[in-house]
Short mmCIF file of C-alpha atoms in Angstrom, two decimals:
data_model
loop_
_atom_site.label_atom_id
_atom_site.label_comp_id
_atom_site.label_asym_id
_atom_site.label_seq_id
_atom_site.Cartn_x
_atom_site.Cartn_y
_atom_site.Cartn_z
CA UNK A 1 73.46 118.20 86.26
CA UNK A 2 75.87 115.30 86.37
CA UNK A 3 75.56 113.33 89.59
CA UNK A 4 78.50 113.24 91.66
CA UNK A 5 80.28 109.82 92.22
CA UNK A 6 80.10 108.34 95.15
CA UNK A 7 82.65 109.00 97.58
CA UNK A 8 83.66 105.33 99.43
CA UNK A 9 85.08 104.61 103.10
CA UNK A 10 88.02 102.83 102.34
CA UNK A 11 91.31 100.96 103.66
CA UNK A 12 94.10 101.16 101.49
CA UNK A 13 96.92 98.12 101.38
CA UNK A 14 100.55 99.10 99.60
CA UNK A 15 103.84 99.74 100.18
CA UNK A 16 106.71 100.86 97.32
CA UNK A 17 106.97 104.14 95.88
CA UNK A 18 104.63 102.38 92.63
CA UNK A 19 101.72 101.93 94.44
CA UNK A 20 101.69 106.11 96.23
CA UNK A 21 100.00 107.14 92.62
CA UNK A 22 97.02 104.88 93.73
CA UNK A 23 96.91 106.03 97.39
CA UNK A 24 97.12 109.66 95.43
CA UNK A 25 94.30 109.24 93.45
CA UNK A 26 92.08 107.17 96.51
CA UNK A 27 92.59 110.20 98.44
CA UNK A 28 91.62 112.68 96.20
CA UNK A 29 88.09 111.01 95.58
CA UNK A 30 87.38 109.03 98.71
CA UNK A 31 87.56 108.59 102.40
CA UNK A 32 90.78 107.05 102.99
CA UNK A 33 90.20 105.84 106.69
CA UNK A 34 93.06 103.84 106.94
CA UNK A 35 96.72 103.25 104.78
CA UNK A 36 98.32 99.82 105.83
CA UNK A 37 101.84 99.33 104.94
CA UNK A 38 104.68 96.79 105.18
CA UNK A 39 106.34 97.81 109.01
CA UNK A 40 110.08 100.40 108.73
CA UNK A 41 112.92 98.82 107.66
CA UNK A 42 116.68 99.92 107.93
CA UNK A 43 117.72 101.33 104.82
CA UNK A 44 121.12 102.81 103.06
CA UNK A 45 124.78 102.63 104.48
CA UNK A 46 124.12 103.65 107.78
CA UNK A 47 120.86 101.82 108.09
CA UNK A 48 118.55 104.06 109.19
CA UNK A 49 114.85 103.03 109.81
CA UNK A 50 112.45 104.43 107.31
CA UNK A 51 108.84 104.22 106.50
CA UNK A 52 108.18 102.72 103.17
CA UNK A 53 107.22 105.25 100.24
CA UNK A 54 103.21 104.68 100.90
CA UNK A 55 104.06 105.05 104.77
CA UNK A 56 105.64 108.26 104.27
CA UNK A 57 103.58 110.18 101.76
CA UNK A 58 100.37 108.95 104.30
CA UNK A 59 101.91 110.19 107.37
CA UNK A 60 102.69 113.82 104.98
CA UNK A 61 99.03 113.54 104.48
CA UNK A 62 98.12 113.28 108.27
CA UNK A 63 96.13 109.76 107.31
CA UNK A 64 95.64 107.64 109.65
CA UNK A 65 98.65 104.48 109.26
CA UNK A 66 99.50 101.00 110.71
CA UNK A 67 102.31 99.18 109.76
CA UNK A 68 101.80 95.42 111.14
CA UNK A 69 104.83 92.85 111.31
CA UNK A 70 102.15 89.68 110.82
CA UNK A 71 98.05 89.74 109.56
CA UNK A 72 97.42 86.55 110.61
CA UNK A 73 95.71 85.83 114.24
CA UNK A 74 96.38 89.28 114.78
CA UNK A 75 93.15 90.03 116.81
CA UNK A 76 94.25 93.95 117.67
CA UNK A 77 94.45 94.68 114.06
CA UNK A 78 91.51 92.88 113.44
CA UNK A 79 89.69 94.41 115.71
CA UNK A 80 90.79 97.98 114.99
CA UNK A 81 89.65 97.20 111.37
CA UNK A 82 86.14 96.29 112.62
CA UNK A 83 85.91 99.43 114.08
CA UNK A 84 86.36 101.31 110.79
CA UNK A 85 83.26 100.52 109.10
CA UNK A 86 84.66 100.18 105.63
CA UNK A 87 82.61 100.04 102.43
CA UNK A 88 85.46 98.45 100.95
CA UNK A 89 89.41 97.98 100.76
CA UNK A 90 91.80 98.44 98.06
CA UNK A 91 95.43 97.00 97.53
CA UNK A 92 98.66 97.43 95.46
CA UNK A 93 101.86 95.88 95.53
CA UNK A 94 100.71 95.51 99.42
CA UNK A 95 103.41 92.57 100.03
CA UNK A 96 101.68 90.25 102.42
CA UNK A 97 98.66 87.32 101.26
CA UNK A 98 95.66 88.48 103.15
CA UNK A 99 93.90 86.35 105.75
CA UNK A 100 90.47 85.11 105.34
CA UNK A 101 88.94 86.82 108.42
CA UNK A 102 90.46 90.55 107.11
CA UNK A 103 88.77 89.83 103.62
CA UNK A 104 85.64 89.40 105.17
CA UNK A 105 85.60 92.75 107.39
CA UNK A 106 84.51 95.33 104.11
CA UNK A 107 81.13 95.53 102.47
CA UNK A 108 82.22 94.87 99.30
CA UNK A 109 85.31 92.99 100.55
CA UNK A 110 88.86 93.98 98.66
CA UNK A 111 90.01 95.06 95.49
CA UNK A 112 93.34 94.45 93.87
CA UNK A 113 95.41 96.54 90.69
CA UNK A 114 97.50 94.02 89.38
CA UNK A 115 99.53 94.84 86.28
CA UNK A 116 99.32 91.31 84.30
CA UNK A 117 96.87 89.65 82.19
CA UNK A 118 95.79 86.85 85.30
CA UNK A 119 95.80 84.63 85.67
CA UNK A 120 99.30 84.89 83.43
CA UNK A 121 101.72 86.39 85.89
CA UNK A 122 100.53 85.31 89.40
CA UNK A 123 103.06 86.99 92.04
CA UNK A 124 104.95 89.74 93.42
CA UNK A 125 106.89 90.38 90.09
CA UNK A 126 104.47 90.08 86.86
CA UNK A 127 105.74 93.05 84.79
CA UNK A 128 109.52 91.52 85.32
CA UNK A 129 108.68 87.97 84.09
CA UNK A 130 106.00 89.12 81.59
CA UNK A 131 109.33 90.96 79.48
CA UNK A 132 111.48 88.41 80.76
CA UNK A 133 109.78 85.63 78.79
CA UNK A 134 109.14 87.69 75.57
CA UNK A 135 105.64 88.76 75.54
CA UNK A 136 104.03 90.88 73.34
CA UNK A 137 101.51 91.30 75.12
CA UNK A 138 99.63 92.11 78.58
CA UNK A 139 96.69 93.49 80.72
CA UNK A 140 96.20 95.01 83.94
CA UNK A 141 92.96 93.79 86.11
CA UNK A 142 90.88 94.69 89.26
CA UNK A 143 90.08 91.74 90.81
CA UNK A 144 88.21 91.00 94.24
CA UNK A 145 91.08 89.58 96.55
CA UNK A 146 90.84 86.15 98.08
CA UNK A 147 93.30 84.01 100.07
CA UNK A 148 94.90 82.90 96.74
CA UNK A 149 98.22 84.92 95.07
CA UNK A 150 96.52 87.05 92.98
CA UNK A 151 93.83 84.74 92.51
CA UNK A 152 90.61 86.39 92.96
CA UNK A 153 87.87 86.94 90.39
CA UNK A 154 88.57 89.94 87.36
CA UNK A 155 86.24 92.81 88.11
CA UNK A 156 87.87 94.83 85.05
CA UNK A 157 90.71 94.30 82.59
CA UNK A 158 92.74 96.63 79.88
CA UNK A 159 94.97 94.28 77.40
CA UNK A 160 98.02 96.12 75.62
CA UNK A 161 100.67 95.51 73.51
CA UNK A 162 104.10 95.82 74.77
CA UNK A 163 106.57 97.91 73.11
CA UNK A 164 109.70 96.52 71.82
CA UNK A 165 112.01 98.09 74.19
CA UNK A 166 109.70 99.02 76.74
CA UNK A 167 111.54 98.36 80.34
CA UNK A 168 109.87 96.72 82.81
CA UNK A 169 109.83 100.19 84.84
CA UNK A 170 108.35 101.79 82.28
CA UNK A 171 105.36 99.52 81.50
CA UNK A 172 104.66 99.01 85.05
CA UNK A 173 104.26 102.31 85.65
CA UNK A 174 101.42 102.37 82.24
CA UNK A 175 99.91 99.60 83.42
CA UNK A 176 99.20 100.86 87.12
CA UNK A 177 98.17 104.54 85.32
CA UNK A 178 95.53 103.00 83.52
CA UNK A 179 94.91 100.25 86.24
CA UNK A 180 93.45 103.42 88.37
CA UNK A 181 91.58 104.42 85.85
CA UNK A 182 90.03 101.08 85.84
CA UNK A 183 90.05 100.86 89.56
CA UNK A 184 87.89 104.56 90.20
CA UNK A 185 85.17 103.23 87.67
CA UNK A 186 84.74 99.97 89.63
CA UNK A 187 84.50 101.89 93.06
CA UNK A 188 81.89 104.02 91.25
CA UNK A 189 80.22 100.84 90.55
CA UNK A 190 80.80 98.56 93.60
CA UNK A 191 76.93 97.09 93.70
CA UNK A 192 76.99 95.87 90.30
CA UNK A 193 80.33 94.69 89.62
CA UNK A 194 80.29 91.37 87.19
CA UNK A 195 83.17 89.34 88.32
CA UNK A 196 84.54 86.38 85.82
CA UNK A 197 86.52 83.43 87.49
CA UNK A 198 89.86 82.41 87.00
CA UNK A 199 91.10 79.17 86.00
CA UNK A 200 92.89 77.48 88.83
CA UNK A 201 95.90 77.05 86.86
CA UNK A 202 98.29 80.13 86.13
CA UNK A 203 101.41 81.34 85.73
CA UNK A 204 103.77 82.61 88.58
CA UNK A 205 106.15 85.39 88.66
CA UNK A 206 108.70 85.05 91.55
CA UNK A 207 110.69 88.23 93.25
CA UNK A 208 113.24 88.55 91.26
CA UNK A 209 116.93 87.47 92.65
CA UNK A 210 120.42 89.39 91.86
CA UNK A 211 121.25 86.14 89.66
CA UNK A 212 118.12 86.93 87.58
CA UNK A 213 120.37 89.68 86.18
CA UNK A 214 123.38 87.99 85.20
CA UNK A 215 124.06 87.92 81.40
CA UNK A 216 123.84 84.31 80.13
CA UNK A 217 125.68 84.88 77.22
CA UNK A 218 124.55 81.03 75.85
CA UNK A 219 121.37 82.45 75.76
CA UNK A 220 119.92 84.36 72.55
CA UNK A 221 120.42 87.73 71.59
CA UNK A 222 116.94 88.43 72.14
CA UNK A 223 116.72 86.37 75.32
CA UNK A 224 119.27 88.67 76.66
CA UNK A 225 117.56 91.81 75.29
CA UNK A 226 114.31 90.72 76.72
CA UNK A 227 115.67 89.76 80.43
CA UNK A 228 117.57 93.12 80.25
CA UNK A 229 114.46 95.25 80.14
CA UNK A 230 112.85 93.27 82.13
CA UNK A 231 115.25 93.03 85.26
CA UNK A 232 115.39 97.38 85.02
CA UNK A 233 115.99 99.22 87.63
CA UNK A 234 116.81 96.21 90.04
CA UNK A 235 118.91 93.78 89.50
CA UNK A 236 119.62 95.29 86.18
CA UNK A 237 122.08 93.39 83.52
CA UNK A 238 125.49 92.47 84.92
CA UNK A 239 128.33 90.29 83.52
CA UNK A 240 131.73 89.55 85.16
CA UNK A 241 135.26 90.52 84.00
CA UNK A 242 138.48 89.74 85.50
CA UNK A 243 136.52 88.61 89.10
CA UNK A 244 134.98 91.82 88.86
CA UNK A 245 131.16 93.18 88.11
CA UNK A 246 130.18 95.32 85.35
CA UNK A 247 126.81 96.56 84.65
CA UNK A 248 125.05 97.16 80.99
CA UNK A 249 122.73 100.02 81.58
CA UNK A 250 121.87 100.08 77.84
CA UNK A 251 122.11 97.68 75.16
CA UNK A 252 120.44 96.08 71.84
CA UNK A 253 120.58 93.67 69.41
CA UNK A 254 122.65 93.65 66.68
CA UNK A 255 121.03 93.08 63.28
CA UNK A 256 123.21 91.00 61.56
CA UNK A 257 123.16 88.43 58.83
CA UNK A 258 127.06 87.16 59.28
CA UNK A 259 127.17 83.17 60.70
CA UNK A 260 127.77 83.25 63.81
CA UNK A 261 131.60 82.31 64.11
CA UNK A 262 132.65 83.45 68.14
CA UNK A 263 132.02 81.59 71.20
CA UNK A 264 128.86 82.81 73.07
CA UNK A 265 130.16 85.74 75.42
CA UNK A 266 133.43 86.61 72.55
CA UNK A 267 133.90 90.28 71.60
CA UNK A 268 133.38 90.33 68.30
CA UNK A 269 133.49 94.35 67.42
CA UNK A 270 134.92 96.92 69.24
CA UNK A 271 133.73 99.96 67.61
CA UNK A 272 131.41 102.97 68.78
CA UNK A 273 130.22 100.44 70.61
CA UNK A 274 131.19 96.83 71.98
CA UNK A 275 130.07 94.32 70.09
CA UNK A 276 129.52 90.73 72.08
CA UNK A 277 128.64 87.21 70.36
CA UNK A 278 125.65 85.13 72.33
CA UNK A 279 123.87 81.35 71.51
CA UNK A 280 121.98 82.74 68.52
CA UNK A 281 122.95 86.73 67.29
CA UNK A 282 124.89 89.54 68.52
CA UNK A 283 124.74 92.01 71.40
CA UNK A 284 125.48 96.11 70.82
CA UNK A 285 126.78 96.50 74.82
CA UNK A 286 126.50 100.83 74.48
CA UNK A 287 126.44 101.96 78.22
CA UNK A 288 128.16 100.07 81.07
CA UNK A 289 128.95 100.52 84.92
CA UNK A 290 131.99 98.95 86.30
CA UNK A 291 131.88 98.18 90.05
CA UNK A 292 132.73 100.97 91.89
CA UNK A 293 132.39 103.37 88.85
CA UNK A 294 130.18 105.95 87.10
CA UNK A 295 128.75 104.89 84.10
CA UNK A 296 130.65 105.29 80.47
CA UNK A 297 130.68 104.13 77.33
CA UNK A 298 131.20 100.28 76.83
CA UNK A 299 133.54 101.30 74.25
CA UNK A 300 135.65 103.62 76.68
CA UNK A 301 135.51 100.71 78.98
CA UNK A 302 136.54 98.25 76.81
CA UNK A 303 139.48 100.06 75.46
CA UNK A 304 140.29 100.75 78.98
CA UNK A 305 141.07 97.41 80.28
CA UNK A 306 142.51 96.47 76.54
CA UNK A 307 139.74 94.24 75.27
CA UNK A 308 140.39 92.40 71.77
CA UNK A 309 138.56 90.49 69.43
CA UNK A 310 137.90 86.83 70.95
CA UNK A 311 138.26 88.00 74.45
CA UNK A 312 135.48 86.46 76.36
CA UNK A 313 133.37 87.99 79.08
CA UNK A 314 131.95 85.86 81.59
#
């Protein structure tokens, strides 16, 4: 017979809608005595005050969940995590650094999925930057949380190689699949984990800003391209024309051997599709969103507000 794995008391630290597949899977193969969660925040037009995503599928699952504005010197919390008697605790995409006096409360202390190759991509947006910067590759690692950003020593690590036009939605969402893969085994093997170190130095990955997804037209082709999948779904690709905002929901690079002749940010082709000049290369612009629109065809919206060749978009 096949031994069963071992089923863990555990606290579990996340917030957005990416990290409820995690909390899924936890609660499916472990004691889940506690789900800790960034606190309610207004949300929409009207500003109504609603549990995150992890908050609200915990509280669906009648789990037990506390939602505290600060971690630090918060003796209460502290002491209500005491009281738990926790093998170990697990986070992702959590939101807050932890304090040294929480990390200390578990057996086996915490574990982390984070969806870079660390200590590349330190921070609270490493898929973003990782596309954003035009990497080929990546990882996703389990490390053992310390008071650091991310850190902690590697308990377990999957490298990949990124996919051309994968968006930064999309490979987040393969990274943190096979990041609980990764994550079951090491709770399965808590005792005789083999952490490695990280080198001090690494590589941080801001939030990402609304700026972030302005179109830089001076910038390359493939610059563009790269920051475009990487700033999807939020702030997504934006460019201004006549004061006002339009979004690029889907666009590529034009292969092209012509010298480049136009002004970075020139419409050089209005065809199917519109065609846009940048620092090195050409744009395809194919779907677009003007403020206060639906989304249509960049060449229906070009031929709506009477683009020409040469016109520039800022």
């Amino acid at each position: 017979m096949t031994a069963q794995p071992l089923r863990r008391r555990l606290a579990f630290f996340g917030s957005p809608a990416w990290a409820v597949p995690v909390l899924e899977a936890l609660h499916r193969q472990h004691e889940v005595a506690l789900v800790v969660t960034q606190p309610d925040k207004p949300v929409g037009r009207g500003l109504q005050i609603t549990p995150c995503p992890v908050a609200a599928w915990a509280e669906a699952k009648g789990l037990r969940v506390e939602k505290p504005a600060r971690l630090r010197k918060n003796l209460e919390f502290l002491a209500l995590f005491k009281s738990l008697g926790l093998e170990v605790a697990v986070t992702a995409a959590y939101g807050k650094i932890l304090p040294a006096e929480l990390l200390a409360v578990p057996k086996y202390g915490f574990l982390n999925l984070h969806p870079s190759d660390l200590p590349k991509y330190r921070g609270p947006a490493p898929v973003q930057w990782t596309l954003i910067n035009g990497e080929t590759e990546t990882a996703v690692c389990i490390m053992q949380t310390d008071v650091g950003m991310d850190t902690g020593p590697v308990v377990a690590r999957w490298p990949t190689a990124i996919g051309p036009n994968e968006t930064a939605q999309e490979l987040s969402e393969r990274l943190r699949d096979k990041g609980i893969e990764l994550l079951l085994e090491a709770l399965a093997h808590l005792e005789h984990l083999q952490p490695t170190l990280q080198p001090p130095q690494g590589t941080h990955a801001p939030m990402l800003r609304k700026d972030d997804g302005r179109i830089v037209w001076e910038r390359t082709a493939q610059e563009i391209y790269n920051r475009h999948r990487g700033v999807q779904p939020w702030p997504g690709s934006w460019f201004e024309f006549q004061g006002k905002r339009v979004k690029v929901i889907r666009m590529s690079v034009q292969d092209s051997a012509s010298p480049q002749v136009l002004a970075p940010g020139s419409v050089v082709r209005l065809a199917e599709y519109l065609e846009v000049a940048t620092g090195q290369g050409n744009l395809r612009l194919e779907e677009v969103q003007p403020e206060g629109k639906k989304p249509m065809s960049a060449a229906d919206w070009a031929r709506g507000v009477r683009l020409r060749t040469g016109d520039r978009l800022a």
